[in-house]
JSON list of C-alpha atoms in Angstrom, two decimals:
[
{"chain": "F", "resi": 1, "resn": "UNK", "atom": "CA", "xyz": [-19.40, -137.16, -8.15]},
{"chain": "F", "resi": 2, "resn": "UNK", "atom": "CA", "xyz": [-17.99, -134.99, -5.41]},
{"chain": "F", "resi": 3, "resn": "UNK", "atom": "CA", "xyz": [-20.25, -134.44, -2.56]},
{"chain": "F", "resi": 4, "resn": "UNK", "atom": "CA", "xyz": [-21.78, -131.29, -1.84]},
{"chain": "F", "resi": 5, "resn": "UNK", "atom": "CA", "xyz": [-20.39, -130.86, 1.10]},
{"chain": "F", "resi": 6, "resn": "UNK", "atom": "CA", "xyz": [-17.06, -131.57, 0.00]},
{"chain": "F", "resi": 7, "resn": "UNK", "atom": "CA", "xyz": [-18.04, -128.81, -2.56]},
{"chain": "F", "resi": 8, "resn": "UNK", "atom": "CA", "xyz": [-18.81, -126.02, -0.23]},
{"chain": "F", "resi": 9, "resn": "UNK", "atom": "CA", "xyz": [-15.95, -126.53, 1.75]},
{"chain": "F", "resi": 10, "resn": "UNK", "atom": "CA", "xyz": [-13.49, -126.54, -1.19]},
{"chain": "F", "resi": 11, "resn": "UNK", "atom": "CA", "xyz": [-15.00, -123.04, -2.28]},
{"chain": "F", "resi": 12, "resn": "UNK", "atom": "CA", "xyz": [-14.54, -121.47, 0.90]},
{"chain": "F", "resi": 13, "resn": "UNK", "atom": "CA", "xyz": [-10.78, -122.92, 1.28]},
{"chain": "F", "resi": 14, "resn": "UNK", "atom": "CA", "xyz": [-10.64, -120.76, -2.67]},
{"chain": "F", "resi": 15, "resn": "UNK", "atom": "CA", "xyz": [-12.16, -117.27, -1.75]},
{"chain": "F", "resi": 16, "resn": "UNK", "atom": "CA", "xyz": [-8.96, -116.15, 0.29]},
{"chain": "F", "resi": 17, "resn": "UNK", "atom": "CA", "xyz": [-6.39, -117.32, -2.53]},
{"chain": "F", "resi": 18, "resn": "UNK", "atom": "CA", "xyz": [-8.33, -115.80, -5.36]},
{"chain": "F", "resi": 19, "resn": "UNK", "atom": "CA", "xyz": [-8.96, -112.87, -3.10]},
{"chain": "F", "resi": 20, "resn": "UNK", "atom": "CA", "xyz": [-5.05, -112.26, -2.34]},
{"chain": "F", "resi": 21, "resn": "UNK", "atom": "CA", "xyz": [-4.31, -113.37, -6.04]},
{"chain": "F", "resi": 22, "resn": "UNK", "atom": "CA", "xyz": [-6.77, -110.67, -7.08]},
{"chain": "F", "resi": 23, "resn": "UNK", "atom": "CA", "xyz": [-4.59, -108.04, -4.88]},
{"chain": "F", "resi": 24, "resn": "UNK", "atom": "CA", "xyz": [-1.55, -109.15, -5.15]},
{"chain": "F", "resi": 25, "resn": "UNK", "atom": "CA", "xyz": [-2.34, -108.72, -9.08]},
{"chain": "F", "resi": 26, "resn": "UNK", "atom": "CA", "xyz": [-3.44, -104.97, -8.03]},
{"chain": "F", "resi": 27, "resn": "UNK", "atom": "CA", "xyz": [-0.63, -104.12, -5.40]},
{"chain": "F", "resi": 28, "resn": "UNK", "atom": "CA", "xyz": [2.09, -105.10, -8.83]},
{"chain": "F", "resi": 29, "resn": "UNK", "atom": "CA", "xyz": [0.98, -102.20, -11.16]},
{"chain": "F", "resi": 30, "resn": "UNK", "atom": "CA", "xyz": [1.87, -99.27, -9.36]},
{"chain": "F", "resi": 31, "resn": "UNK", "atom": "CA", "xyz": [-0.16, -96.32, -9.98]},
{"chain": "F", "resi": 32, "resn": "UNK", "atom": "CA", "xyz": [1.75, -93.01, -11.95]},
{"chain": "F", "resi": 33, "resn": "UNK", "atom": "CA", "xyz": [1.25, -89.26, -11.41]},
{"chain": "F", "resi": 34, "resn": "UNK", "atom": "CA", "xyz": [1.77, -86.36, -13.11]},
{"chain": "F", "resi": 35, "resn": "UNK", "atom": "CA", "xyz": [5.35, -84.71, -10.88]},
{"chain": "F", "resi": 36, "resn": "UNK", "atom": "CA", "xyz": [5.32, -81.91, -8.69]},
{"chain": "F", "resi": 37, "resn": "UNK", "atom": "CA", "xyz": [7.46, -79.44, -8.11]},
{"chain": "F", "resi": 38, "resn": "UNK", "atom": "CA", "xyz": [8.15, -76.70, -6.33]},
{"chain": "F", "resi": 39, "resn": "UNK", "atom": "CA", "xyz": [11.06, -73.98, -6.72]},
{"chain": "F", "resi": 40, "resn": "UNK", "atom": "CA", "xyz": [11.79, -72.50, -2.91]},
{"chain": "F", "resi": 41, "resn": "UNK", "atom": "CA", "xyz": [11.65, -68.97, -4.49]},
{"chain": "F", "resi": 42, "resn": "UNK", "atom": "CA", "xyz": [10.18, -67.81, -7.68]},
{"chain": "F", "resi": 43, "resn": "UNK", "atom": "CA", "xyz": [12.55, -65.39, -8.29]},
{"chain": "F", "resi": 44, "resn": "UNK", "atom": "CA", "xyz": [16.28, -65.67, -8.33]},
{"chain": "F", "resi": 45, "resn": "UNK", "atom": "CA", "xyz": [18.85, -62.69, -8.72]},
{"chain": "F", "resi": 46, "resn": "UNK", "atom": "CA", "xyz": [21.58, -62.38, -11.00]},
{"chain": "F", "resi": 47, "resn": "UNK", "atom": "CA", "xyz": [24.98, -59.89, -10.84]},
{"chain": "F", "resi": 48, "resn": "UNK", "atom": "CA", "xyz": [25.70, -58.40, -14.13]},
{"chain": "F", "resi": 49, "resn": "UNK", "atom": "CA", "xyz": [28.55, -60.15, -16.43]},
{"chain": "F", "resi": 50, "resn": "UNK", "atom": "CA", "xyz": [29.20, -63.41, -13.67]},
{"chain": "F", "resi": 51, "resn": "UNK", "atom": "CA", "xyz": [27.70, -66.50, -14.13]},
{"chain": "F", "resi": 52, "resn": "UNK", "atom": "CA", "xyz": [25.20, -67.90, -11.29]},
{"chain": "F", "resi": 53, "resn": "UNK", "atom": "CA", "xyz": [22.39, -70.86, -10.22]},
{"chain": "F", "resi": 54, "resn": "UNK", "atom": "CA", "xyz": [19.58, -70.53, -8.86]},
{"chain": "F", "resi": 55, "resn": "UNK", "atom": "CA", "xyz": [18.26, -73.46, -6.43]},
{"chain": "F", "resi": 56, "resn": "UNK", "atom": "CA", "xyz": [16.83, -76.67, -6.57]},
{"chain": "F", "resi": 57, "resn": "UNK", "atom": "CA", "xyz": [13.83, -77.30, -6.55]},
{"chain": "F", "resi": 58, "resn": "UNK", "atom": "CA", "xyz": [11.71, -80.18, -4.39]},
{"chain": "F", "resi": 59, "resn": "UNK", "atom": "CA", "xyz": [10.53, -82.79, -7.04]},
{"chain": "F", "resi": 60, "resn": "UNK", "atom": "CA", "xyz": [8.36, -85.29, -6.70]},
{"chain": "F", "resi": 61, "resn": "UNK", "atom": "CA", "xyz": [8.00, -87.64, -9.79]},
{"chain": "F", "resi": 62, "resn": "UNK", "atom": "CA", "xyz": [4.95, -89.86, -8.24]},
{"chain": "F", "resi": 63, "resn": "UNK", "atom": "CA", "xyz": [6.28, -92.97, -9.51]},
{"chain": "F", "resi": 64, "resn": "UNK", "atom": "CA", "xyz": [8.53, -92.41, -12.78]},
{"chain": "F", "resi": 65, "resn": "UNK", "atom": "CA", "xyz": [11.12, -90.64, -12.99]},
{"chain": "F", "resi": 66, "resn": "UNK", "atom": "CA", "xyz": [11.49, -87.66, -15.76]},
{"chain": "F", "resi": 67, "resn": "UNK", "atom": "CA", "xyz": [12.77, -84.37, -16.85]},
{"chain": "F", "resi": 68, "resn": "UNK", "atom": "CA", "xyz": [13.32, -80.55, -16.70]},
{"chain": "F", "resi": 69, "resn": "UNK", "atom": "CA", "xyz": [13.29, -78.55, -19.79]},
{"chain": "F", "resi": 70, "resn": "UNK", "atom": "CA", "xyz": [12.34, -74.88, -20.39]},
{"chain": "F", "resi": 71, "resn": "UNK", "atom": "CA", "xyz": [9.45, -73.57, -22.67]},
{"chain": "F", "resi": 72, "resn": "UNK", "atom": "CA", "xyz": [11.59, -71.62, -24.41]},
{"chain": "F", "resi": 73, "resn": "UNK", "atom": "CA", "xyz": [15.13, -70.98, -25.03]},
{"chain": "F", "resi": 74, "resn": "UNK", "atom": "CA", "xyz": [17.38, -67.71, -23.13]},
{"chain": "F", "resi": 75, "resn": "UNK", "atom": "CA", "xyz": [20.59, -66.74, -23.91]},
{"chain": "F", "resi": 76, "resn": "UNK", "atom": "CA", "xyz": [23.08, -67.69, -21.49]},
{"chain": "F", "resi": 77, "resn": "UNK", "atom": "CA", "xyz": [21.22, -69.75, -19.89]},
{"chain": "F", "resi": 78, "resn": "UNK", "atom": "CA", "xyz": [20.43, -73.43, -19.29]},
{"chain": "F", "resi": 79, "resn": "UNK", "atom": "CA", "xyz": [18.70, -75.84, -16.82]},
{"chain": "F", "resi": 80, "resn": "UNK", "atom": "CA", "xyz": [19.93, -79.04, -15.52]},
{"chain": "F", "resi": 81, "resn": "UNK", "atom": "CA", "xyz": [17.66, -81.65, -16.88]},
{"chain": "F", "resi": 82, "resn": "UNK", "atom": "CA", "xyz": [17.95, -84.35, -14.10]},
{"chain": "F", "resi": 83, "resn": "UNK", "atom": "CA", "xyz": [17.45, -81.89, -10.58]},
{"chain": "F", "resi": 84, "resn": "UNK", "atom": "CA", "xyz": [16.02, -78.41, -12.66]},
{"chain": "F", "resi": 85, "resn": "UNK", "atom": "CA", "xyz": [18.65, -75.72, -11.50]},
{"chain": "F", "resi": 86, "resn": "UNK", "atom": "CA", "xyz": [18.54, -73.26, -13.68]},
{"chain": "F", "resi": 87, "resn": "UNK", "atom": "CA", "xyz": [22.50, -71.94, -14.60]},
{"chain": "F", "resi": 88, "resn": "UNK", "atom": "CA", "xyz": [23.26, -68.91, -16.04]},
{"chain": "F", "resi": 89, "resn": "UNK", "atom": "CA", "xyz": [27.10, -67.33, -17.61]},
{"chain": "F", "resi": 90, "resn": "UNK", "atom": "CA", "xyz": [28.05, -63.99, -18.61]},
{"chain": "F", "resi": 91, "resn": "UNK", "atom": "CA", "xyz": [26.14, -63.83, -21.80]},
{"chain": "F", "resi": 92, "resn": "UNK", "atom": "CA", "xyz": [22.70, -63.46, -19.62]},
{"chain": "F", "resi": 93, "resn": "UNK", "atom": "CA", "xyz": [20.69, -60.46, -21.31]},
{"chain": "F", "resi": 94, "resn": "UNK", "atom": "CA", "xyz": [20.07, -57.76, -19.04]},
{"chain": "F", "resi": 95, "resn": "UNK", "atom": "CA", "xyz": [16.82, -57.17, -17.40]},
{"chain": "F", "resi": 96, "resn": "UNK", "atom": "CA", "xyz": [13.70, -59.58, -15.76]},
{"chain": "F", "resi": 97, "resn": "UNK", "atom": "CA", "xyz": [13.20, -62.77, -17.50]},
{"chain": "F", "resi": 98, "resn": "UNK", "atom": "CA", "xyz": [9.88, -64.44, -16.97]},
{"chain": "F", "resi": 99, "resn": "UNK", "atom": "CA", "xyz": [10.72, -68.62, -17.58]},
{"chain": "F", "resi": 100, "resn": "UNK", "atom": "CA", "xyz": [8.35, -71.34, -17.94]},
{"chain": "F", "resi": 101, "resn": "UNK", "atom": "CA", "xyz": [9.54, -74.91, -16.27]},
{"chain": "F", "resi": 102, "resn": "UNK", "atom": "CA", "xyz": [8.40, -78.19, -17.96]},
{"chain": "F", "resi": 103, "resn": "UNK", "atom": "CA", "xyz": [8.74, -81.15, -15.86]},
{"chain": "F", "resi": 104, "resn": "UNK", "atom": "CA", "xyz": [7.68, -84.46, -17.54]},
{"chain": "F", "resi": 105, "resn": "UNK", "atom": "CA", "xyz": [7.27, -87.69, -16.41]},
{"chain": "F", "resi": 106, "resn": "UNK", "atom": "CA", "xyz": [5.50, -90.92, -18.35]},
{"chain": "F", "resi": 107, "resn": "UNK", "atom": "CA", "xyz": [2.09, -89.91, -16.94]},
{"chain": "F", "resi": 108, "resn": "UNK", "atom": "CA", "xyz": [2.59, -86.40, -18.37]},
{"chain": "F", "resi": 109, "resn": "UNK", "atom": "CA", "xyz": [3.40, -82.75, -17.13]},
{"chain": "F", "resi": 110, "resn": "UNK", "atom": "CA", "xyz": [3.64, -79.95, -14.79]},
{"chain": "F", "resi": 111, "resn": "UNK", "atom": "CA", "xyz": [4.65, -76.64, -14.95]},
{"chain": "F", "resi": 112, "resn": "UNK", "atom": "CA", "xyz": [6.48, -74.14, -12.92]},
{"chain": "F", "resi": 113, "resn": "UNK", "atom": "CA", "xyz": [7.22, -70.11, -13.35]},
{"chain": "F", "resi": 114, "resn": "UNK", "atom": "CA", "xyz": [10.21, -68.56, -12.35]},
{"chain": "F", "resi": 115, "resn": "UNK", "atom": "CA", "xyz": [11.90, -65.14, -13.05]},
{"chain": "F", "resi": 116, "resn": "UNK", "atom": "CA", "xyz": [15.59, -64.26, -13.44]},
{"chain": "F", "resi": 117, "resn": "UNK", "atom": "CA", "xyz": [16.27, -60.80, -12.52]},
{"chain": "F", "resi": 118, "resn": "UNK", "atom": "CA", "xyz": [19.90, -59.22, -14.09]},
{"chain": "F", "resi": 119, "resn": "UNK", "atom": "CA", "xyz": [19.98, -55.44, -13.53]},
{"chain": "F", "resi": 120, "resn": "UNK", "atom": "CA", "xyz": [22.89, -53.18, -15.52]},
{"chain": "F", "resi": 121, "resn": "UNK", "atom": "CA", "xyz": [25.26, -51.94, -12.80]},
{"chain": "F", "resi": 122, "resn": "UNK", "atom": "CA", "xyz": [28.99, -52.49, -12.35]},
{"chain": "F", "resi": 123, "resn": "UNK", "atom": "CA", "xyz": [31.93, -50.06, -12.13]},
{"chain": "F", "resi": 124, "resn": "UNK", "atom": "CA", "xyz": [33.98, -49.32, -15.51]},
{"chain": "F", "resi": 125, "resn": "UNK", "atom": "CA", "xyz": [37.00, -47.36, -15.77]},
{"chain": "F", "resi": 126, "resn": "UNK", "atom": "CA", "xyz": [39.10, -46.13, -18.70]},
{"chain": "F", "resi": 127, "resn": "UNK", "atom": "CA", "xyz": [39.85, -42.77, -20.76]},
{"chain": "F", "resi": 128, "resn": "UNK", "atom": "CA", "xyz": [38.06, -39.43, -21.14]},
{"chain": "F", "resi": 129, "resn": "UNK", "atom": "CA", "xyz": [39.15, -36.89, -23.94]},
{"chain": "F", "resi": 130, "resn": "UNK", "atom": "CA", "xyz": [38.38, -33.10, -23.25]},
{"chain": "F", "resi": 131, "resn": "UNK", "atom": "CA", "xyz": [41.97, -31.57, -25.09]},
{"chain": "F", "resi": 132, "resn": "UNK", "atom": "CA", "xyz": [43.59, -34.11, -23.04]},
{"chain": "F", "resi": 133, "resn": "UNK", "atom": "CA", "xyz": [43.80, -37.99, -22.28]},
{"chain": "F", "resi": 134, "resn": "UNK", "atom": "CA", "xyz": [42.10, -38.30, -18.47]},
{"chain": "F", "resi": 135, "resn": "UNK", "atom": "CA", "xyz": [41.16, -40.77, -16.59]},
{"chain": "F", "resi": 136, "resn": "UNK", "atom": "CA", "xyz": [37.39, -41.58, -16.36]},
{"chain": "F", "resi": 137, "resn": "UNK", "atom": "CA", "xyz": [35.38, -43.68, -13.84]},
{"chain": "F", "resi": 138, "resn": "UNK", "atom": "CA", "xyz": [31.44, -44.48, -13.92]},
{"chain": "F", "resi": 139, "resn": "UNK", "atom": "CA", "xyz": [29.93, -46.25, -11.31]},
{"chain": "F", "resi": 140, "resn": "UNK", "atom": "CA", "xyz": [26.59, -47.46, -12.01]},
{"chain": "F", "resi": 141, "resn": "UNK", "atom": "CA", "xyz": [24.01, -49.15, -9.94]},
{"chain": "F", "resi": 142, "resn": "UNK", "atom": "CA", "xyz": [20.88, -51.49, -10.44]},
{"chain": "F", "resi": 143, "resn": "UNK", "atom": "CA", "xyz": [18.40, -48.42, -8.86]},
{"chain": "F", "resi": 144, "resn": "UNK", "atom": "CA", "xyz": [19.23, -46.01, -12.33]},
{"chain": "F", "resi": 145, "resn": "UNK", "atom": "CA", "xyz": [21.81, -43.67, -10.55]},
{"chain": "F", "resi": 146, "resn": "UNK", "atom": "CA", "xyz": [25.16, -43.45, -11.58]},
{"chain": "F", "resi": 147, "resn": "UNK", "atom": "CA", "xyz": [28.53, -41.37, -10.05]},
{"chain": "F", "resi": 148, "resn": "UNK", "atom": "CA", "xyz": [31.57, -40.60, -12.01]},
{"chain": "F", "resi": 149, "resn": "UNK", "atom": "CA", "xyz": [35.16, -39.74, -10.97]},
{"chain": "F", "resi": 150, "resn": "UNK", "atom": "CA", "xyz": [38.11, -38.57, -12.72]},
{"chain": "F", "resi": 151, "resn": "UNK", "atom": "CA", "xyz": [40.54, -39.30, -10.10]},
{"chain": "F", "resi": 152, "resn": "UNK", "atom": "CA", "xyz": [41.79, -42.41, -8.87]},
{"chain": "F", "resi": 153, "resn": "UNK", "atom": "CA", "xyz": [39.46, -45.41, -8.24]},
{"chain": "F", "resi": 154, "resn": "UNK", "atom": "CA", "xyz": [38.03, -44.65, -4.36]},
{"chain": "F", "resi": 155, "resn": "UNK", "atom": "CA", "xyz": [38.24, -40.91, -4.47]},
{"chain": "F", "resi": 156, "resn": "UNK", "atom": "CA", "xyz": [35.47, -38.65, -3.99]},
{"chain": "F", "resi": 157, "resn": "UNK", "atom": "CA", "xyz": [32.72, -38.74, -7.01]},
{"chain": "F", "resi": 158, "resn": "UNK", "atom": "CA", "xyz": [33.46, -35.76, -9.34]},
{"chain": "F", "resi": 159, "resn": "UNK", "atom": "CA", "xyz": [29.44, -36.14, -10.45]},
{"chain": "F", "resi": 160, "resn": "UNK", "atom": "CA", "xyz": [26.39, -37.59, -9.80]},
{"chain": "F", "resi": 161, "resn": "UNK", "atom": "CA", "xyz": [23.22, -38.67, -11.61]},
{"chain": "F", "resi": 162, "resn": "UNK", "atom": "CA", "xyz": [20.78, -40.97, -14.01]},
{"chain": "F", "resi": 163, "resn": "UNK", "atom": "CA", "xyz": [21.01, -43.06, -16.30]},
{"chain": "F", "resi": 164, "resn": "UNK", "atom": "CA", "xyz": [18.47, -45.23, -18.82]},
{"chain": "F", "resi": 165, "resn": "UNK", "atom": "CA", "xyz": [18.83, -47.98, -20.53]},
{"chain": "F", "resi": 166, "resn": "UNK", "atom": "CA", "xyz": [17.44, -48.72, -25.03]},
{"chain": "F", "resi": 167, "resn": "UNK", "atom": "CA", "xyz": [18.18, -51.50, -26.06]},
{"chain": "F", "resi": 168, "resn": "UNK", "atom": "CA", "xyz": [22.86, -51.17, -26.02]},
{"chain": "F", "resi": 169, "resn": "UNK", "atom": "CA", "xyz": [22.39, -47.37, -25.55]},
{"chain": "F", "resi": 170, "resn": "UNK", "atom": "CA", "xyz": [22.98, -45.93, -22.08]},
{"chain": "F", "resi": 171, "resn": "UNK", "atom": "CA", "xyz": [22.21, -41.93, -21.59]},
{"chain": "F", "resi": 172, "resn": "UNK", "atom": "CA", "xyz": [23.63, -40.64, -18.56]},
{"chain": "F", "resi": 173, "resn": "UNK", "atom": "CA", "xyz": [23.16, -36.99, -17.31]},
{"chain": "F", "resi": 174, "resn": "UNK", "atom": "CA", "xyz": [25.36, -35.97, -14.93]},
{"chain": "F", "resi": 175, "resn": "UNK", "atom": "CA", "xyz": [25.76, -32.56, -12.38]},
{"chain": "F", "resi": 176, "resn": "UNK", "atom": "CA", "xyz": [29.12, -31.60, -9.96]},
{"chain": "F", "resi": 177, "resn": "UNK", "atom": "CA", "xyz": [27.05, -30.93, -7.38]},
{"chain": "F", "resi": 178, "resn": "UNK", "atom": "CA", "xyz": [29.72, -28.31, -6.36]},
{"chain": "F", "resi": 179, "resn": "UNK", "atom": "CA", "xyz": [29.46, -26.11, -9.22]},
{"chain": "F", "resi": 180, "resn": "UNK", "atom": "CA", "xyz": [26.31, -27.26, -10.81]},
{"chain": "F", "resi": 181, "resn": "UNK", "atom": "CA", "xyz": [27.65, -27.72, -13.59]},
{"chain": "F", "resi": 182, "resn": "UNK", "atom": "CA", "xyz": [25.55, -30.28, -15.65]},
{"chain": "F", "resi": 183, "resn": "UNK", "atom": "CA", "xyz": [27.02, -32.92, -18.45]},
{"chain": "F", "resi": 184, "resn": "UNK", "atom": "CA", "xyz": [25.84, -35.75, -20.18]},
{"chain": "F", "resi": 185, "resn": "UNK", "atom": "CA", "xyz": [26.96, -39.66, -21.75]},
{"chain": "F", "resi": 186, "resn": "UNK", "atom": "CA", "xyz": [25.55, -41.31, -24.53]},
{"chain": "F", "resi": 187, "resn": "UNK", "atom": "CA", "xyz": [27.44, -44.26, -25.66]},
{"chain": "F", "resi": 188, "resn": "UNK", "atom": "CA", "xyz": [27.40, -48.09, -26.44]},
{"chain": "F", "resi": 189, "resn": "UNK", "atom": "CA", "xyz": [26.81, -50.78, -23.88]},
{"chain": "F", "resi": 190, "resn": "UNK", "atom": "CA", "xyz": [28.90, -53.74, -25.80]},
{"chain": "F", "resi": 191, "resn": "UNK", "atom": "CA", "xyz": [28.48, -57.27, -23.95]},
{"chain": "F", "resi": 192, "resn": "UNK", "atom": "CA", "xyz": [31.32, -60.10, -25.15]},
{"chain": "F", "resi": 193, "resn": "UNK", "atom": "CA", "xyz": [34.27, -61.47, -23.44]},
{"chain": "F", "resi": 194, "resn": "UNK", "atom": "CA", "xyz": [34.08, -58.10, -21.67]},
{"chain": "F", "resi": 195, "resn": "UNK", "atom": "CA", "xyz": [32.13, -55.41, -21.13]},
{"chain": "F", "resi": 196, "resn": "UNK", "atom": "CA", "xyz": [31.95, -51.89, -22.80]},
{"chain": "F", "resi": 197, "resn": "UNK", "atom": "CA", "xyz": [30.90, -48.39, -22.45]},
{"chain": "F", "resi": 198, "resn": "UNK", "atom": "CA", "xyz": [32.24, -45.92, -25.18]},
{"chain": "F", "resi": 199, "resn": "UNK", "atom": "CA", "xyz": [30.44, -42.80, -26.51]},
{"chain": "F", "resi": 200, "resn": "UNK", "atom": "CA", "xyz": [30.92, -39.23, -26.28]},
{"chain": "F", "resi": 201, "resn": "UNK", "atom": "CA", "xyz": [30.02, -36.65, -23.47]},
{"chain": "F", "resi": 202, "resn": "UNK", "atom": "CA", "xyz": [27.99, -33.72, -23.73]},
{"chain": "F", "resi": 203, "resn": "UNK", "atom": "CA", "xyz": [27.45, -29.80, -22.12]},
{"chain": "F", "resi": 204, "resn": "UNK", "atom": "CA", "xyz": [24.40, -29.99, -20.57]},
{"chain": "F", "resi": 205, "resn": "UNK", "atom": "CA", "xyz": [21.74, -32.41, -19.91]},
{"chain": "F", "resi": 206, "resn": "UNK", "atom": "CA", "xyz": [20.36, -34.54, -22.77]},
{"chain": "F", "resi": 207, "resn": "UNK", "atom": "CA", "xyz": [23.41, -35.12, -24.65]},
{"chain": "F", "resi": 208, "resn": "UNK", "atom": "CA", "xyz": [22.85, -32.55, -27.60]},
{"chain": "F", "resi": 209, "resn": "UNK", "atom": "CA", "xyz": [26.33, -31.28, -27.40]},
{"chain": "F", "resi": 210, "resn": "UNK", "atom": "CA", "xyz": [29.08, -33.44, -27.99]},
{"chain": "F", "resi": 211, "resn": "UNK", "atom": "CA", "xyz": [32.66, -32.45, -26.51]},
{"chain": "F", "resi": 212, "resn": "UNK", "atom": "CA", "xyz": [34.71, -35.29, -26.77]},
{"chain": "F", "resi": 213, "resn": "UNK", "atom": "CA", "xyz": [34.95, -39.26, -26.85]},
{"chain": "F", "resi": 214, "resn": "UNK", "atom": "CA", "xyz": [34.81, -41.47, -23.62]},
{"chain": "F", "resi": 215, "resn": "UNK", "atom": "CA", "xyz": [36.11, -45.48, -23.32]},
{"chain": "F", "resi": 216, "resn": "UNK", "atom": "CA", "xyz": [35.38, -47.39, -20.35]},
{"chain": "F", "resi": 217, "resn": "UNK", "atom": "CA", "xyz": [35.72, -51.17, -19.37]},
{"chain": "F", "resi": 218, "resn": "UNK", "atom": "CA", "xyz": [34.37, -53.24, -17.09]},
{"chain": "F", "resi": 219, "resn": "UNK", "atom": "CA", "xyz": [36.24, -54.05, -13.95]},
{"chain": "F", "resi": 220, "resn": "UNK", "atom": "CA", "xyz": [33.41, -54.77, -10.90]},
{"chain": "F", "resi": 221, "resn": "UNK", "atom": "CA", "xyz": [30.16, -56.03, -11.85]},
{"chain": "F", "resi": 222, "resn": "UNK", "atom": "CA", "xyz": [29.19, -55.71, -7.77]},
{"chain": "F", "resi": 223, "resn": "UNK", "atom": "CA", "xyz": [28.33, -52.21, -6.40]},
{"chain": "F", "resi": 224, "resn": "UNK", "atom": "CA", "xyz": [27.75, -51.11, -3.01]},
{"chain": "F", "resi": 225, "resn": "UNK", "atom": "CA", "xyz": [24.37, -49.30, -3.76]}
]
């Protein structure tokens, strides 16, 4: 029979091992969050017809590591699973597009919302016909104006104006703000391997008058407006 004495002191001499078993037992599960993250901005602008990134973002996975992936799917676009930049290529659709971040981990998800912004502007040159084969230049930028010239590339705009945007049609009207005379574009906005503006122009305002047939191409998708 062991003594009680012997028994009381063997208890105490326990208490501290159990104790540090107990936390050491603790201290080896470690403990999982849901991420967060945070994009610096939440909006990130794009130039018309050239490819871009946006940032990264700061990520903290709380103790697993996971994933980026977007709600939904956009044309042209894709995001970097591992450190969530978001790329985009040519092909982006013109306009504001409102994205939706998913960032798992093993403990489950977060969310973050971020907008791509890819106004229509860019400077196209190519052919005019009025009788005769002239050169034609429209300049248009992100604010809805637009200037035309049909002289060389740099030389003072012929006309000035608006233009709008449905869906691939562009309306532009136009007025020589020496003469007042007023004209008008309607045409085709095609987006491939390059990037195309044909239609015919117009007397007057509100193209209701056709004249003639117009072909312009992409060749600067940067403006200084």
């Amino acid at each position: 029979m062991i003594p009680v004495l012997f028994k009381s002191k063997l208890i105490l001499l326990l208490i501290p091992f159990l104790t540090f078993a107990a936390c050491s037992k603790d201290e080896d599960v470690p403990t999982t969050k849901i991420p967060t993250v945070n994009y610096s901005v939440s909006t990130f602008d794009a130039t018309f017809f050239q490819a871009g990134t946006s940032s990264a973002p700061s990520i903290h996975w709380n103790g697993s590591q996971g994933s980026f992936a977007m709600a939904a799917p956009l044309t042209g676009s894709s995001i970097n699973t591992v450190n969530g930049v978001m790329s985009w290529d040519k092909t982006l659709p013109i306009g504001t597009h409102d994205l939706q971040v998913i960032v798992t981990n093993s403990a489950g998800q977060t969310t973050a919302n971020i907008s791509i912004k890819n106004p229509f502007q860019g400077v196209f040159t190519g052919t005019i016909e009025d009788g005769n084969t002239n050169y034609f230049e429209v300049e248009f930028f992100s604010d809805g104006t637009v200037i035309v010239r049909t002289e060389d590339s740099g030389s003072p705009p012929t006309a000035n104006g608006t233009w709008t945007k449905n869906g691939t049609t562009v309306m532009v009207d136009l007025t020589n703000p020496e003469n007042n005379i007023q004209v008008s574009l309607s045409g085709t906005l095609s987006v491939g391997t390059t990037a195309f503006y044909v239609g015919q122009w117009h007397n007057g305002h509100g193209a209701n008058d056709s004249q003639g047939d117009f072909e312009v191409t992409l060749i600067n998708s940067s403006t200084n407006n």
